[in-house]
Coordinates of C-alpha atoms and ligand atoms in Angstrom, one line a residue:
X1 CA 97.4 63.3 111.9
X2 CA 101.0 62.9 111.2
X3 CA 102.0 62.9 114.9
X4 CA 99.0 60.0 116.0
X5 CA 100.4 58.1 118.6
X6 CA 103.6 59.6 119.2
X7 CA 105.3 61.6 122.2
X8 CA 107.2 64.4 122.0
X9 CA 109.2 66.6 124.3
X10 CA 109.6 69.9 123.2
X11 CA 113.0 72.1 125.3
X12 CA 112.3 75.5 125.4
X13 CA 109.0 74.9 124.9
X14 CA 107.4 78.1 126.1
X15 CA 108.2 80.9 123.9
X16 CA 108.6 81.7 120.0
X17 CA 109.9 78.4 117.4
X18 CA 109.2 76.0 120.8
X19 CA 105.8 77.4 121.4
X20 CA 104.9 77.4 117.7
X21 CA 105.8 73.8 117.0
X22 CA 104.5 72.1 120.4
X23 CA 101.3 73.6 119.1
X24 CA 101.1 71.8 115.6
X25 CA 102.2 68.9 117.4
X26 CA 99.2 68.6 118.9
X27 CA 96.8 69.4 116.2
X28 CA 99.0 66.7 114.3
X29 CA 98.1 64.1 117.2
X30 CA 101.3 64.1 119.2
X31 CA 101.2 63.9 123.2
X32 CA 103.4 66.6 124.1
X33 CA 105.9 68.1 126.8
X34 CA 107.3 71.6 127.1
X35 CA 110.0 72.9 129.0
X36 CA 110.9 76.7 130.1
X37 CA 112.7 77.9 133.5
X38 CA 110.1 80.8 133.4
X39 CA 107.6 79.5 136.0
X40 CA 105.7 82.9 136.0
X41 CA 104.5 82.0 132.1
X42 CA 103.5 78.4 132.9
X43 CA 99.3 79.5 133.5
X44 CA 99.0 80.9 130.3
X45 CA 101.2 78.3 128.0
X46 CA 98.4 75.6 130.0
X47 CA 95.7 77.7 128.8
X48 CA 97.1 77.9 125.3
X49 CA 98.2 74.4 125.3
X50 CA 95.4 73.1 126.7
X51 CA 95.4 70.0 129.3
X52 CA 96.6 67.6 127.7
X53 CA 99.8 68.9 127.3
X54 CA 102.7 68.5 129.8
X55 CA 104.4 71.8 130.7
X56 CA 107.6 71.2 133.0
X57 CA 110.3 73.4 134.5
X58 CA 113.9 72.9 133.9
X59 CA 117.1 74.0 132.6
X60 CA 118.6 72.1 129.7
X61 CA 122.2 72.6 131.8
X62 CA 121.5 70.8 134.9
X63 CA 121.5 66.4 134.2
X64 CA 119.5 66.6 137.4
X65 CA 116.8 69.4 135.9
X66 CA 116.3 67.0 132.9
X67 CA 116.8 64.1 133.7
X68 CA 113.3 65.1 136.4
X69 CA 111.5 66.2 132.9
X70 CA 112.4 62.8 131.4
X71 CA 110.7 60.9 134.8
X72 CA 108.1 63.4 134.7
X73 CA 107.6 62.5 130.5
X74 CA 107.9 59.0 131.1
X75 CA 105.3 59.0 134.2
X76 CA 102.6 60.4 132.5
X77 CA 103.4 59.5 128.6
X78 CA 106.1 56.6 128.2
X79 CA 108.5 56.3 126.2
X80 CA 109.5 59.2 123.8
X81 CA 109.5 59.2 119.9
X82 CA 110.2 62.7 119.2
X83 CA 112.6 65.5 121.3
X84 CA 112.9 68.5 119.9
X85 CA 116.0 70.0 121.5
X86 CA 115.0 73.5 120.7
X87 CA 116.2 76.0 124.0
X88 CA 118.9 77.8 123.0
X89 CA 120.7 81.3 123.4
X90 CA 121.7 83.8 121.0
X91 CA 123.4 87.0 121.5
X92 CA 125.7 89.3 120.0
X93 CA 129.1 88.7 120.3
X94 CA 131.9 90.7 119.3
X95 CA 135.1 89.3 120.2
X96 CA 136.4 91.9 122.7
X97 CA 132.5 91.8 124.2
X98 CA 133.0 88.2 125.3
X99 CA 133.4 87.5 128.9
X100 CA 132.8 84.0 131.0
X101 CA 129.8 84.8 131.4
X102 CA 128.7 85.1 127.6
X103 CA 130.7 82.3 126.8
X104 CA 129.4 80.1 129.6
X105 CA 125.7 81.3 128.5
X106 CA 126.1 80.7 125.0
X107 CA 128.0 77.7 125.3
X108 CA 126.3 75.9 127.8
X109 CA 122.6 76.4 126.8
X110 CA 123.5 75.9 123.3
X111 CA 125.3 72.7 123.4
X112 CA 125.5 71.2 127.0
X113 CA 122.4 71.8 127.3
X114 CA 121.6 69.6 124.2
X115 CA 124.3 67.2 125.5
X116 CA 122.2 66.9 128.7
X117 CA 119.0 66.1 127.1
X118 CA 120.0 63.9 125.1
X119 CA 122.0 62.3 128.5
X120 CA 118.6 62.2 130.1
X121 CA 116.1 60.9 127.7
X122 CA 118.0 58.3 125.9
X123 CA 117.0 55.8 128.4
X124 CA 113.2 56.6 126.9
X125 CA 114.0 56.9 123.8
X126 CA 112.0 54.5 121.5
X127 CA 113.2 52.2 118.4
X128 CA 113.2 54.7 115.2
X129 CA 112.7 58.0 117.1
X130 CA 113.6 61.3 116.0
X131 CA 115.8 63.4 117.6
X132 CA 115.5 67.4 116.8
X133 CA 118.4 70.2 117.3
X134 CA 117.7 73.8 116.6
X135 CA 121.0 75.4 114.7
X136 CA 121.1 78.8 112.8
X137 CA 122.1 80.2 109.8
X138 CA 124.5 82.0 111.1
X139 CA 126.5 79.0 111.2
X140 CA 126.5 78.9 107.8
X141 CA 128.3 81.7 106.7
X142 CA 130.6 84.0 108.1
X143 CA 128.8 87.0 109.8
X144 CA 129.7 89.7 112.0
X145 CA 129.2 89.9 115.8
X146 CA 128.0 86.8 116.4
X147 CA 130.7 84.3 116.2
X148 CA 130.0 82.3 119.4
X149 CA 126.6 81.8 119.0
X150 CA 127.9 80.4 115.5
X151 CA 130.3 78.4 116.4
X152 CA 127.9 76.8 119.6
X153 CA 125.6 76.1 116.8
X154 CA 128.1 75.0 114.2
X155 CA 128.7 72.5 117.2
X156 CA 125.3 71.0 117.2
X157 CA 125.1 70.5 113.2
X158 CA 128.0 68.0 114.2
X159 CA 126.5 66.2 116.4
X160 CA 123.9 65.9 114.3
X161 CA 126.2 63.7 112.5
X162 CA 127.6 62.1 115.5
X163 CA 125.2 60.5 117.5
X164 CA 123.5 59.4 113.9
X165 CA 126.5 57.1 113.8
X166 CA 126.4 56.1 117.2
X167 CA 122.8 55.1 117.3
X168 CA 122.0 53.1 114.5
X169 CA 121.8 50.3 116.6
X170 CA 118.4 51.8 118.0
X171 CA 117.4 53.4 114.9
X172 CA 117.3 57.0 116.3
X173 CA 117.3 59.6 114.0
X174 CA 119.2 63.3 115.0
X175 CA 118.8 65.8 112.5
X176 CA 119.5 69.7 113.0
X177 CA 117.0 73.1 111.4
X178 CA 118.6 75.9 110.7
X179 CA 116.5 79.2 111.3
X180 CA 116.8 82.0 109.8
X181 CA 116.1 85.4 111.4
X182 CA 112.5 84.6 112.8
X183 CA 110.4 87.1 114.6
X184 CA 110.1 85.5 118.3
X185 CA 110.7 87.3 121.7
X186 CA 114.5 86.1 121.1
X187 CA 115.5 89.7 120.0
X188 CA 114.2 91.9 122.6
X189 CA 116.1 90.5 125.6
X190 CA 118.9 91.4 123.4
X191 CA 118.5 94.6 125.5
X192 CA 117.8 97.1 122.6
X193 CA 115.7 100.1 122.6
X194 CA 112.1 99.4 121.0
X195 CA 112.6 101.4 118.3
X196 CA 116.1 100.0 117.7
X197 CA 114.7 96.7 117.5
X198 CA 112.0 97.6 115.5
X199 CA 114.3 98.8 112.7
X200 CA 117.1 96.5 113.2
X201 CA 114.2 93.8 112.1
X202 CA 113.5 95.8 109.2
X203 CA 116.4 95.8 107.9
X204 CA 117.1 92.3 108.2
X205 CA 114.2 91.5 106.4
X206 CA 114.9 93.6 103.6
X207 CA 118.3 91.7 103.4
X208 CA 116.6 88.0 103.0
X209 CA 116.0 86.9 99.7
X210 CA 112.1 86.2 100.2
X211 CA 111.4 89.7 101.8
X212 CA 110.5 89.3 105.1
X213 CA 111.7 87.4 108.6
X214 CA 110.3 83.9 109.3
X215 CA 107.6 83.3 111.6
X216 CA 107.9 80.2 114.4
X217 CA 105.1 78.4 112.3
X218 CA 107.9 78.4 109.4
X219 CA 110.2 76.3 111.8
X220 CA 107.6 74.4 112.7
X221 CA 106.5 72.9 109.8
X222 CA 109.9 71.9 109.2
X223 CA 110.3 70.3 113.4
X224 CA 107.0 68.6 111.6
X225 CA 108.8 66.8 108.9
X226 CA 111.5 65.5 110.6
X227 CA 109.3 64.7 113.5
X228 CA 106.9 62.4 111.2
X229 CA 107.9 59.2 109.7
X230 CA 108.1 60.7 106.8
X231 CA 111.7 61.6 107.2
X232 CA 112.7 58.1 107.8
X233 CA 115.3 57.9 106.0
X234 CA 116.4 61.7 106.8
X235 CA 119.7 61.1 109.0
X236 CA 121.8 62.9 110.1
X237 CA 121.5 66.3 107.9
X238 CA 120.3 69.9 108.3
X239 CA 117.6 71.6 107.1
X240 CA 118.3 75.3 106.4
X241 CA 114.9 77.3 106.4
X242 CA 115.7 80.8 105.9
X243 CA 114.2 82.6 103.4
X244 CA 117.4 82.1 101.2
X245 CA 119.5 84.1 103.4
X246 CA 122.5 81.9 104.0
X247 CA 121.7 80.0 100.1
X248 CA 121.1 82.7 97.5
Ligands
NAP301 N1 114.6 83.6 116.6 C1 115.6 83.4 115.7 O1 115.8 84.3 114.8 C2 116.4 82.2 115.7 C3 117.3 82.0 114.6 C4 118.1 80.9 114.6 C5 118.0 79.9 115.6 N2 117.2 80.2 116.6 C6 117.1 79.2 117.8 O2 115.8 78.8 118.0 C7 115.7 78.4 119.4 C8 114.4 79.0 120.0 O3 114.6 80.4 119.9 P1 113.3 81.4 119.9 O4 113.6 82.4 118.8 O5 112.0 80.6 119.8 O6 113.6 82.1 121.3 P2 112.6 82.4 122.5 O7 111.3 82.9 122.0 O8 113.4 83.4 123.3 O9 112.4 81.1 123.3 C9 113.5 80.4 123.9 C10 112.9 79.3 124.8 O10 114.0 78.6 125.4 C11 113.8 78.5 126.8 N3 115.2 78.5 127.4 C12 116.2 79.4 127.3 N4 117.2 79.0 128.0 C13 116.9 77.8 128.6 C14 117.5 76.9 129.5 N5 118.8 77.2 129.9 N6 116.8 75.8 129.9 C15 115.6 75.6 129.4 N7 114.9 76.4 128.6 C16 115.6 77.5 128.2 C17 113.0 79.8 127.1 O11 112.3 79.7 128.3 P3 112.9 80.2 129.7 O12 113.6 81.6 129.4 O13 111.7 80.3 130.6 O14 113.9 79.2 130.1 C18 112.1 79.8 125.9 O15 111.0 78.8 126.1 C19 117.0 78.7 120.0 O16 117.8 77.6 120.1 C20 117.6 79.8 119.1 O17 119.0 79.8 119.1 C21 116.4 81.3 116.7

């Protein structure tokens, strides 16, 4: 039970990487809080959760969205040990294919929206708790097509660094995982024809080092570590986990 007695709020809780790690959370001990906007999903994330398990709507963007989640946390839970600011957007992005709308997306979700979690919990956050953000590896090399969504995440690797500094005083850890291309719903509201997407995420896999995409259980285990004490004296850093993709 790595997780025994801790709290943790899981953004973008109810789909893919999210879904995956709020699940070994719990089988590690953790009390635990998802969020989605989806309210149509909510039934069957309980049901696979179980009842334990706190599943809240809001959108990362909106102070007032989270900063309900956080009272909601705090109501039934307490204080918080472990966030795991893990909602996000990614999508293609050729230069001449980005409008306000793209950029606003991208943008906002990626890094207001961990901006306005962090805004919102910090008044819960406990003495010596870990604080989460999900990058990519795309931010750590130059690719093609998807500069925005690199540089949002590039972004959140720094304030990784940041906000380490700034809260020492409290002992609150942030560190950043870097996914590599891991088979989640992500893709396929990317708007692609099934068989498109089917071979697009062939080919991709044949381009990692290890042979295959990641699974959400992959990203998991690593939200795990630096979740658990055992990364106490983890700070500030990011974990790539990505087959080799971005290393090799
Ligand atoms: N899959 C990959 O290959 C990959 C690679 C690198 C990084 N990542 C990062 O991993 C994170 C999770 O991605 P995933 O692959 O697990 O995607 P996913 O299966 O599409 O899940 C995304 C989750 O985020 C929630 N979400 C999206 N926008 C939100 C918002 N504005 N406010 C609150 N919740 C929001 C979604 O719920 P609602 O739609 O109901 O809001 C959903 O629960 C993202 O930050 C993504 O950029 C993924």
């Amino acid at each position: 039970m790595r997780l025994a007695n801790k709290t943790a709020l899981i953004t973008g809780g109810t789909s893919g990487i999210g879904l995956a790690t709020a699940k070994l959370f719990l089988t590690e001990g953790a009390r635990v809080a998802v969020t989605g906007r989806n309210e149509t999903v909510f039934g069957q994330i309980i049901a696979e959760l179980g009842n334990e398990a706190l599943v809240l709507k809001g959108d990362v963007r909106s102070i007032d969205d989270m900063r309900a989640v956080a009272r909601q946390v705090k109501e039934r839970f307490g204080g918080l040990d472990v966030v795991f600011a893990n909602a996000g957007h990614a999508f293609p992005s050729p230069i001449n294919d980005i409008d306000d709308t793209l950029y606003d997306d991208i943008m906002d979700i990626n890094v207001k929206g961990t901006v306005v979690t962090l805004q919102a919990v910090l008044p819960d956050l406990r003495e010596g708790a870990s604080f989460i953000m999900n990058t990519s590896f795309v931010a750590q090399t130059g690719k093609h097509g998807i500069s925005l969504t690199a540089a949002a995440k590039a972004s959140l690797r720094s304030l990784a660094r940041s906000w380490s500094f700034e809260f020492l005083d409290r002992k609150i850890r942030f560190n950043a995982i870097a996914p590599g291309a891991i088979d989640t719903p992500l893709t396929s509201k990317w708007g692609m024809r099934p068989q498109d997407l089917l071979s697009m995420k062939s080919e991709l896999a044949k381009s990692i080092p290890v042979g295959r995409l990641g699974t959400a259980e992959d990203i998991a285990h690593a939200a795990l570590y630096l979740a658990s004490d055992e990364s106490s004296y983890v700070v500030g850093t990011e974990l790539v986990v990505d087959g080799g993709a971005s290393q090799l």
